[in-house]
Coordinates of C-alpha atoms in Angstrom, one line a residue:
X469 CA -83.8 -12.4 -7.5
X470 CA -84.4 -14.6 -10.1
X471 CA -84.6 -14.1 -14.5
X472 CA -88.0 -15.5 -14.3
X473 CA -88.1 -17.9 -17.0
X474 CA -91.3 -19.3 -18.5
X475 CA -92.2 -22.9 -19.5
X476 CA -90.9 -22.0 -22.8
X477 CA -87.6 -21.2 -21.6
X478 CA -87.4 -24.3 -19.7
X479 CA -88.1 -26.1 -23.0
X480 CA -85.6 -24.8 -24.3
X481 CA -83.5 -25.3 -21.0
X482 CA -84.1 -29.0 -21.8
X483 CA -83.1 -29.1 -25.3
X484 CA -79.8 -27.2 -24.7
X485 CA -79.0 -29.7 -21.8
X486 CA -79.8 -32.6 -24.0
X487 CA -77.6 -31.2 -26.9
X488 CA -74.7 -30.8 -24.5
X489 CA -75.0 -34.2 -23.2
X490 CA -75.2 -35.8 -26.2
X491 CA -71.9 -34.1 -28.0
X492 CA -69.4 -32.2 -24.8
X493 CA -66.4 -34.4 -24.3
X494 CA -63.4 -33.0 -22.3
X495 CA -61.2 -35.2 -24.4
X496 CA -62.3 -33.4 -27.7
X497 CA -59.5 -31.3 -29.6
X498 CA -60.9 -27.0 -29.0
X499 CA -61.1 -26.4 -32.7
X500 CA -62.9 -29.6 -33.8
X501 CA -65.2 -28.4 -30.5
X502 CA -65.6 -24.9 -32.1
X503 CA -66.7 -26.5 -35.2
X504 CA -69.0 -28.9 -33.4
X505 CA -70.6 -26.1 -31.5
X506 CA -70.8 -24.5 -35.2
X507 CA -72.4 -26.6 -37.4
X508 CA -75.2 -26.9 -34.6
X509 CA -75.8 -22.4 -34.6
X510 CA -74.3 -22.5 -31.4
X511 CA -72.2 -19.8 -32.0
X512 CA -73.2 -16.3 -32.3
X513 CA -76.6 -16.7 -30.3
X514 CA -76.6 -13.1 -28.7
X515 CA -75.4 -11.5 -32.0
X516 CA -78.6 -10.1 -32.5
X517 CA -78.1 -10.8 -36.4
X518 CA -79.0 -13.6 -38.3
X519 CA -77.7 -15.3 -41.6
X520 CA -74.2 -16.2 -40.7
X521 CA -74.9 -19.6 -39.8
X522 CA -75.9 -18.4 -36.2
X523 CA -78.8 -19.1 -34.4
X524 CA -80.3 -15.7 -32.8
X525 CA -81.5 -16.4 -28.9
X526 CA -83.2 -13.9 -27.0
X527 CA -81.5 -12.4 -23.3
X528 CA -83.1 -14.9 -21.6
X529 CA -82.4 -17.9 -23.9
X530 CA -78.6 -16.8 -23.9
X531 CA -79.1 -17.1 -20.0
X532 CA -79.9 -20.5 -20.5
X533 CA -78.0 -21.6 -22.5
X534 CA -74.8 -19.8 -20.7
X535 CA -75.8 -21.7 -17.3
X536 CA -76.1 -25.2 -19.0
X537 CA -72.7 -24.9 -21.0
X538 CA -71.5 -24.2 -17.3
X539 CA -73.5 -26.8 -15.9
X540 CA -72.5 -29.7 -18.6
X541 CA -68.1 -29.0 -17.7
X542 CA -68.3 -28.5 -21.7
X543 CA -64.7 -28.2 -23.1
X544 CA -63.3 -24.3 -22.5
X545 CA -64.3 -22.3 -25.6
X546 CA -60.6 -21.1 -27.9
X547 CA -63.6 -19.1 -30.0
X548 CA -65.1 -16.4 -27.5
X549 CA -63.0 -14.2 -28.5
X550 CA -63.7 -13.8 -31.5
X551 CA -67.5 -14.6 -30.9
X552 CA -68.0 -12.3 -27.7
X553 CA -65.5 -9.1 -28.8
X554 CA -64.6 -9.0 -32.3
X555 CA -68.4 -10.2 -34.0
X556 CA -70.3 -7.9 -32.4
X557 CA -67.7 -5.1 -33.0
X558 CA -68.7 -5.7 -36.4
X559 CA -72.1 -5.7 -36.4
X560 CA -71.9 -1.8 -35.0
X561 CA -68.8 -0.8 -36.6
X562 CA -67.8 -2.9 -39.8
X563 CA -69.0 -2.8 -43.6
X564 CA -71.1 -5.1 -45.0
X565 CA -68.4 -6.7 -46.7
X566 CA -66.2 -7.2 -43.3
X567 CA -69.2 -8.6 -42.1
X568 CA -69.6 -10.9 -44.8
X569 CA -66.1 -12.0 -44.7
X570 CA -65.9 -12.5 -41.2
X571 CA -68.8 -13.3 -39.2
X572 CA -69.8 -17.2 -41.1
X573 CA -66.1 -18.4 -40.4
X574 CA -66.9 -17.2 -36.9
X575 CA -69.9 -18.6 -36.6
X576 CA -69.0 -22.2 -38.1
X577 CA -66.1 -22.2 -35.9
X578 CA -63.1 -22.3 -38.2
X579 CA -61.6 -19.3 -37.7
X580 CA -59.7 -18.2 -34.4
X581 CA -59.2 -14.8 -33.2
X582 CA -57.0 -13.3 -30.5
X583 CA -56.7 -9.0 -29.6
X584 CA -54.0 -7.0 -30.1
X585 CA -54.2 -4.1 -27.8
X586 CA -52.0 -4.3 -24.5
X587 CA -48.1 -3.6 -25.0
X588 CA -45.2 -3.2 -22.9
X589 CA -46.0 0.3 -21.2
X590 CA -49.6 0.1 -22.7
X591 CA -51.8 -2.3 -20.6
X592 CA -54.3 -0.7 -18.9
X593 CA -53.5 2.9 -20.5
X594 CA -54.5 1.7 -23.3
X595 CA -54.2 4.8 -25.5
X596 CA -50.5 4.5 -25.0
X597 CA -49.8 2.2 -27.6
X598 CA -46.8 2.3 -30.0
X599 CA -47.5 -0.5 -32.5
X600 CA -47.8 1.5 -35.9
X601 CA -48.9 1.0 -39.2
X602 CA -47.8 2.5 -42.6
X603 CA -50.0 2.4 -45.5
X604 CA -48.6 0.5 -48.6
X605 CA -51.6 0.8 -51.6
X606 CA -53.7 -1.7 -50.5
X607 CA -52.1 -2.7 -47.9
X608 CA -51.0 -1.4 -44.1
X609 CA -47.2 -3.0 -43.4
X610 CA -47.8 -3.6 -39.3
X611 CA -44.9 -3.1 -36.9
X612 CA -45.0 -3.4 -32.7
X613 CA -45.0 -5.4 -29.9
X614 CA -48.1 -7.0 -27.9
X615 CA -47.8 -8.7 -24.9
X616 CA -50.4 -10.9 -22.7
X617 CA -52.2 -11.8 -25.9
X618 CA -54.6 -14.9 -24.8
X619 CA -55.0 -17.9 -27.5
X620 CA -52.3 -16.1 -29.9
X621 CA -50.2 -19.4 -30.4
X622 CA -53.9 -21.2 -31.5
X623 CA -55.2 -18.0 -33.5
X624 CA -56.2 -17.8 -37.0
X625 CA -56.6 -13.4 -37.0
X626 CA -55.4 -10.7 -34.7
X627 CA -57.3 -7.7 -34.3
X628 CA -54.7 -5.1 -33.7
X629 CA -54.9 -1.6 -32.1
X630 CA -52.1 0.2 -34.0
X631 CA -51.1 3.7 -34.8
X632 CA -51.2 5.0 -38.7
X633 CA -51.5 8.2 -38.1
X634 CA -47.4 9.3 -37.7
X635 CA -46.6 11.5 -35.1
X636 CA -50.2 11.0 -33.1
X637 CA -50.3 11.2 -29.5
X638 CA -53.0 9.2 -27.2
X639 CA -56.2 8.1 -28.3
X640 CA -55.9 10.4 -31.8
X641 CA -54.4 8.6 -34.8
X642 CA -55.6 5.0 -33.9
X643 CA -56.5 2.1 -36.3
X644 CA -58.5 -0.9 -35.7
X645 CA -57.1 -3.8 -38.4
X646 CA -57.3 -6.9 -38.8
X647 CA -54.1 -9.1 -39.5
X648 CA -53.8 -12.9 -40.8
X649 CA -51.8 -14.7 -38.2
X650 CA -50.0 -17.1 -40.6
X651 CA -47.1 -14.6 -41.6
X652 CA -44.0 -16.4 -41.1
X653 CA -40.7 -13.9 -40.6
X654 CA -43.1 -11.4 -40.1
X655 CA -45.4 -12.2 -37.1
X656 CA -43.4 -13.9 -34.2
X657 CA -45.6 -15.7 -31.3
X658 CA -43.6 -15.7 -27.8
X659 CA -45.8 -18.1 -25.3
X660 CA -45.2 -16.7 -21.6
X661 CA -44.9 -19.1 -18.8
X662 CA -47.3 -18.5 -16.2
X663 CA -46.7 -19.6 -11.8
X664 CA -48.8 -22.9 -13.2
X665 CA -46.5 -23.8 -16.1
X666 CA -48.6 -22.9 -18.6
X667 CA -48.6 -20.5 -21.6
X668 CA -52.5 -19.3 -21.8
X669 CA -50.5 -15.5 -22.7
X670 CA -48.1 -14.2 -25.5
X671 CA -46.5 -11.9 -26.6
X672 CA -46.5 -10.9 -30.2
X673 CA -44.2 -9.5 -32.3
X674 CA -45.2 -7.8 -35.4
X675 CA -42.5 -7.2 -38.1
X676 CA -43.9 -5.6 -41.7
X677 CA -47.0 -7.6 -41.0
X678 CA -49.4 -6.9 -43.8
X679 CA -53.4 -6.0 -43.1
X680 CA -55.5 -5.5 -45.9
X681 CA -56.4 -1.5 -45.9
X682 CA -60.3 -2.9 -46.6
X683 CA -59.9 -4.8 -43.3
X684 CA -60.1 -1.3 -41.3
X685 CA -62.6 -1.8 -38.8
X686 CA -64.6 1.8 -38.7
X687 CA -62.0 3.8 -40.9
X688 CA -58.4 4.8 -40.7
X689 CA -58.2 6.9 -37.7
X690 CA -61.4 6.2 -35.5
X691 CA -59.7 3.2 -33.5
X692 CA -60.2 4.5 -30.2
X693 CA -64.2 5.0 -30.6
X694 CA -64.2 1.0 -31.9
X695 CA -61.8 -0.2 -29.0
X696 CA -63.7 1.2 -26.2
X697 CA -67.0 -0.1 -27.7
X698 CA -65.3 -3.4 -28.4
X699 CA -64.4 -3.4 -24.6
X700 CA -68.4 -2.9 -23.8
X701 CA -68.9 -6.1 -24.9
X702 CA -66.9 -7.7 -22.5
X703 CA -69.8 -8.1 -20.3
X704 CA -72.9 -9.6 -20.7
X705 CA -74.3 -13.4 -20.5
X706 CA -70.7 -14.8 -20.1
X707 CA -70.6 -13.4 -16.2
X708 CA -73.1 -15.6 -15.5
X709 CA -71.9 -18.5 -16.9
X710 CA -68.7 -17.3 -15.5
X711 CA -70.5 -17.5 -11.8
X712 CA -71.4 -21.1 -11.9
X713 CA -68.2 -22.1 -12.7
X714 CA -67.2 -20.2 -9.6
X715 CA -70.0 -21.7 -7.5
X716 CA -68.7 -25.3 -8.9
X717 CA -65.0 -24.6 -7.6
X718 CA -66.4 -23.0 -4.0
X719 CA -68.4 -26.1 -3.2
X720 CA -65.5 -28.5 -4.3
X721 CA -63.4 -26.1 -1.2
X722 CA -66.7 -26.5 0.9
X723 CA -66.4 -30.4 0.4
X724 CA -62.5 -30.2 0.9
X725 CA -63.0 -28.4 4.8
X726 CA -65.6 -30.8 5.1
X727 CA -63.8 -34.0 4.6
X728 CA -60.5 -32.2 6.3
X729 CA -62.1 -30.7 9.3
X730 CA -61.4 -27.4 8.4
X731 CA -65.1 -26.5 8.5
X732 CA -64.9 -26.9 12.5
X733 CA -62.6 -23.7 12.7
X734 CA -65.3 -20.8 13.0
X735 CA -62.9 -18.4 11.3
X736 CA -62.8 -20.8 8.2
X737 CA -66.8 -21.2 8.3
X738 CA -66.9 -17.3 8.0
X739 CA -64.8 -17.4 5.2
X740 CA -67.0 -19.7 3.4
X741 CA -70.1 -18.0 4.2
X742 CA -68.6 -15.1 3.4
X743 CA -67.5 -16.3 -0.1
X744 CA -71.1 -17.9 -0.7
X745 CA -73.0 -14.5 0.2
X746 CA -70.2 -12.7 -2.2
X747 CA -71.4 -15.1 -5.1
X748 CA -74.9 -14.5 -4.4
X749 CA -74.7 -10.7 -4.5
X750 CA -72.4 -10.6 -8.3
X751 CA -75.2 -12.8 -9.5
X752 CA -77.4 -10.3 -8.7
X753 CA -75.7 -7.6 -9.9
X754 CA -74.8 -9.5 -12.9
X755 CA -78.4 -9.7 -13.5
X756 CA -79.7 -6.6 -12.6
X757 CA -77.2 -4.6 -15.5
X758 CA -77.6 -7.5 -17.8
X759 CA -78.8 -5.8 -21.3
X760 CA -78.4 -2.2 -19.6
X761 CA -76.6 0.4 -22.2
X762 CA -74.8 3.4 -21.1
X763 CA -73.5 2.5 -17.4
X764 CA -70.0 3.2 -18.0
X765 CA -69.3 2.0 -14.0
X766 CA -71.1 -1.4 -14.6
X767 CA -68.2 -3.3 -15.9
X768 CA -65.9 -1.8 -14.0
X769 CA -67.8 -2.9 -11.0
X770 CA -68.2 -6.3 -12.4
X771 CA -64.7 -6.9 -12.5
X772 CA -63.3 -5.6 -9.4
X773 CA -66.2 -8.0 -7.6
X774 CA -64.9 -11.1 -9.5
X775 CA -61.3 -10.7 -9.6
X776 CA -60.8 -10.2 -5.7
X777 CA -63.7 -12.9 -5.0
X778 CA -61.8 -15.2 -7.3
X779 CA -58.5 -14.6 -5.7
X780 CA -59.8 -15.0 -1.9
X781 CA -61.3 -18.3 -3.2
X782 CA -57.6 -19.4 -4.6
X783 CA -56.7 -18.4 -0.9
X784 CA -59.1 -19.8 1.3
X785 CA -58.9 -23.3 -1.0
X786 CA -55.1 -23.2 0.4
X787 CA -56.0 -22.7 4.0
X788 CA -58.7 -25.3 3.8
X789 CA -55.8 -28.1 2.7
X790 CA -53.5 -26.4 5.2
X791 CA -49.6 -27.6 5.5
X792 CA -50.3 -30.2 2.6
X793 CA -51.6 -27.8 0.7
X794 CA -48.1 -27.1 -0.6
X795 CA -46.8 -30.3 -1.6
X796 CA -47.3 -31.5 -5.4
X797 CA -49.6 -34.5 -6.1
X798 CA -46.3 -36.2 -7.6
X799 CA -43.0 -36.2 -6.5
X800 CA -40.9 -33.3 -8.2
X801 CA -37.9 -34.6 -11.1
X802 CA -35.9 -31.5 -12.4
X803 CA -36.2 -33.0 -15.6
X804 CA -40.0 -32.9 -16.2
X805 CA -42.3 -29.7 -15.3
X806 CA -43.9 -29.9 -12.0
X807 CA -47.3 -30.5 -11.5
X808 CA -50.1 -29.1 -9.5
X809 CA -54.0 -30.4 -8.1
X810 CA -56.6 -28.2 -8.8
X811 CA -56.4 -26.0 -5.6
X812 CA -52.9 -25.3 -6.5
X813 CA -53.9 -24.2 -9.6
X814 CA -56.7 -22.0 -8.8
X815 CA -54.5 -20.0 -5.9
X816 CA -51.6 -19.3 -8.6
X817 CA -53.6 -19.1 -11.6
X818 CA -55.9 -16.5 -9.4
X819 CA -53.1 -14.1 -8.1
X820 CA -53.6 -12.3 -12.0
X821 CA -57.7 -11.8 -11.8
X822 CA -56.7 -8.8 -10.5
X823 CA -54.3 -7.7 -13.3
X824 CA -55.7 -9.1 -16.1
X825 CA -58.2 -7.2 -18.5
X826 CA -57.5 -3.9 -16.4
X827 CA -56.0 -3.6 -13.4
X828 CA -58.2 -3.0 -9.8
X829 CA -56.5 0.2 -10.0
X830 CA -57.8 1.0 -13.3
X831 CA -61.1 0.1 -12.7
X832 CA -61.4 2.1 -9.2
X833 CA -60.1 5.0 -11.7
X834 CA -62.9 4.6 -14.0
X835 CA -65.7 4.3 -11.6
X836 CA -63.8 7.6 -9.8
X837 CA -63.5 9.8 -13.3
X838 CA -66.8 8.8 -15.3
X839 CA -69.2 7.7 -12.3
X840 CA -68.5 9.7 -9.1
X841 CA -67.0 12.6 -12.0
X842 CA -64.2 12.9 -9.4
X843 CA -60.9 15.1 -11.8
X844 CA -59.1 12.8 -14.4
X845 CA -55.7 11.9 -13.1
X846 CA -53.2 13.2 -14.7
X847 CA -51.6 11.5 -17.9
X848 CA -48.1 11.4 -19.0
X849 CA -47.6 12.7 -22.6
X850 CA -46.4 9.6 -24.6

């Protein structure tokens, strides 16, 4: 299966590839990237809303230009967040004057956004959260905890699931707000230390932080309706990009058994064959439910594919380098932090694709409750 681009696209294919050549450098600082990517209308393509600075691509275009960004090893992007979840979020849920506010500092790349929604307790159950909010005039005076919060030590603006409702139970009382990050003594940013040394996660520790009450994302009290659409958006162009990056890391292990020998064990061959076929089949999905509203299994599906492909590439990278495999590419001191190649970093980093943006478990749940319409499992009263 194929998108089935016309000569325009590939026009367009050109230009995009010949804008990325000319400006991606790895060594580039993330923000002054964000910015670059900016003043170009890079940002914001598949808003489906123009005026913010944005320029407004079609499915197909965003396709494109997905794949090429991929393609060119572009620096990673510290603005998807709030580019992918928070801006279109928005555009469905917010007032004209959030939108205002908001979306051209997005779109121009100087303002960074992380989420506030998983908390000790409260990951994939979501509508357990405790962090709670107390309305001050015109302000909401935020207290909580958050926990595996990506990009918080680099973000500008948190938007934070919290409760303001007192005495609410589950998914009733809920707030969506957003909170300015640069509250010293009253906003606290943890990094956690991951297996490969580094601190992509946080935790996050709210202590009277203050939210404007006009920066109320859908109204006091209908929080859970704009989480759950916020998660929707979590899917979309992004998985295909997010596939050729995959297919990038499985030929670097393909060239590894090569040069090894490796690839003259049959039972290794079958596990790269196997792991190319897998690829080929989430791209397929990926573009058979692309632009598709209402399939409340699709991203469920999405993800449990993905993770556990990822993770049995982390693994079958290892058994491709074999007993070296675990040795560093430096010599260990116990003053400095070790140091790991990139297979070493795929296998540990991979172990969490599974846990990360809700669990395997979690997901077979959803698919089982709103897909197959198999009973809810029963839920603790928090």
């Amino acid at each position: 299966m194929d998108f089935g681009f016309t000569a325009d696209d590939e026009a367009f294919r050109k230009e995009a590839k010949a804008w990325l050549g000319a400006h991606a450098r790895t060594d580039v600082d993330r923000r002054v990237w964000e910015r670059e990517l900016g003043s170009a209308g890079w940002i914001g393509v598949g808003w489906g809303e123009a005026g913010y600075g944005n320029r407004v691509l079609g499915l197909t275009r965003q396709v494109v230009w997905a794949e090429e960004y991929a393609r060119s090893s572009a620096p990673p992007r510290s603005g998807h967040i709030g580019e992918n979840l928070l801006a279109p979020t928005l555009i469905a849920h917010g007032s004209p004057e959030q939108k205002a506010r908001f979306l051209p500092a997005i779109a121009a790349g100087d303002e960074l956004w992380c989420q506030g929604y998983s908390e000790p307790g409260a990951g994939s159950d979501l509508a357990g959260v405790r962090t709670g909010a107390v309305r001050d005039g015109e302000w909401y005076r935020v207290s909580g905890q958050k926990i595996w919060t990506s990009l918080a030590q680099d973000a500008d603006w948190c938007f934070v699931l919290a409760r303001t409702e007192a005495g609410s139970r589950r998914h009733q009382g809920l707030s969506l707000l957003l909170v300015p990050m640069d509250q010293p003594g009253r906003i606290e940013v943890r990094p956690i230390r991951q297996l490969t040394g580094t601190s992509d996660f946080n935790e996050v520790f709210f202590d009277g932080a203050r939210a404007c009450a006009e920066h109320v994302v859908g109204g006091e009290g209908n929080g859970w309706q704009v989480a759950m659409s916020l998660l929707g958006f979590e899917r979309g162009v992004s998985t295909l990009a997010q596939q050729i990056g995959f297919a990038e890391e499985l030929g670097r292990v393909v060239r590894a058994a090569v040069d090894s020998g490796a690839v003259d064990d049959p039972v290794v061959r079958d596990r790269l064959v196997r792991q190319w076929a897998e690829l080929r089949v989430m791209r397929w999905n990926a573009l058979r439910t692309l632009g598709r509203a209402g399939d409340a299994g699709a991203p469920s599906v999405a993800k449990l594919l993905w993770g556990g492909w990822h993770q049995r590439l982390g693994e079958l990278a290892m058994a491709v380098r074999g007993a070296v495999g675990s040795v560093g590419p430096r010599e260990w001191e116990a003053s400095s932090p070790y140091e790991l190649d990139a297979f070493q970093r795929l296998f540990l980093f991979s172990r969490a694709d599974t846990v990360y943006g809700g669990s395997d478990q979690i997901q077979r749940t959803i698919i089982a409750e709103r897909v197959l319409g198999l009973p809810r499992e029963p839920k603790g009263v928090v």
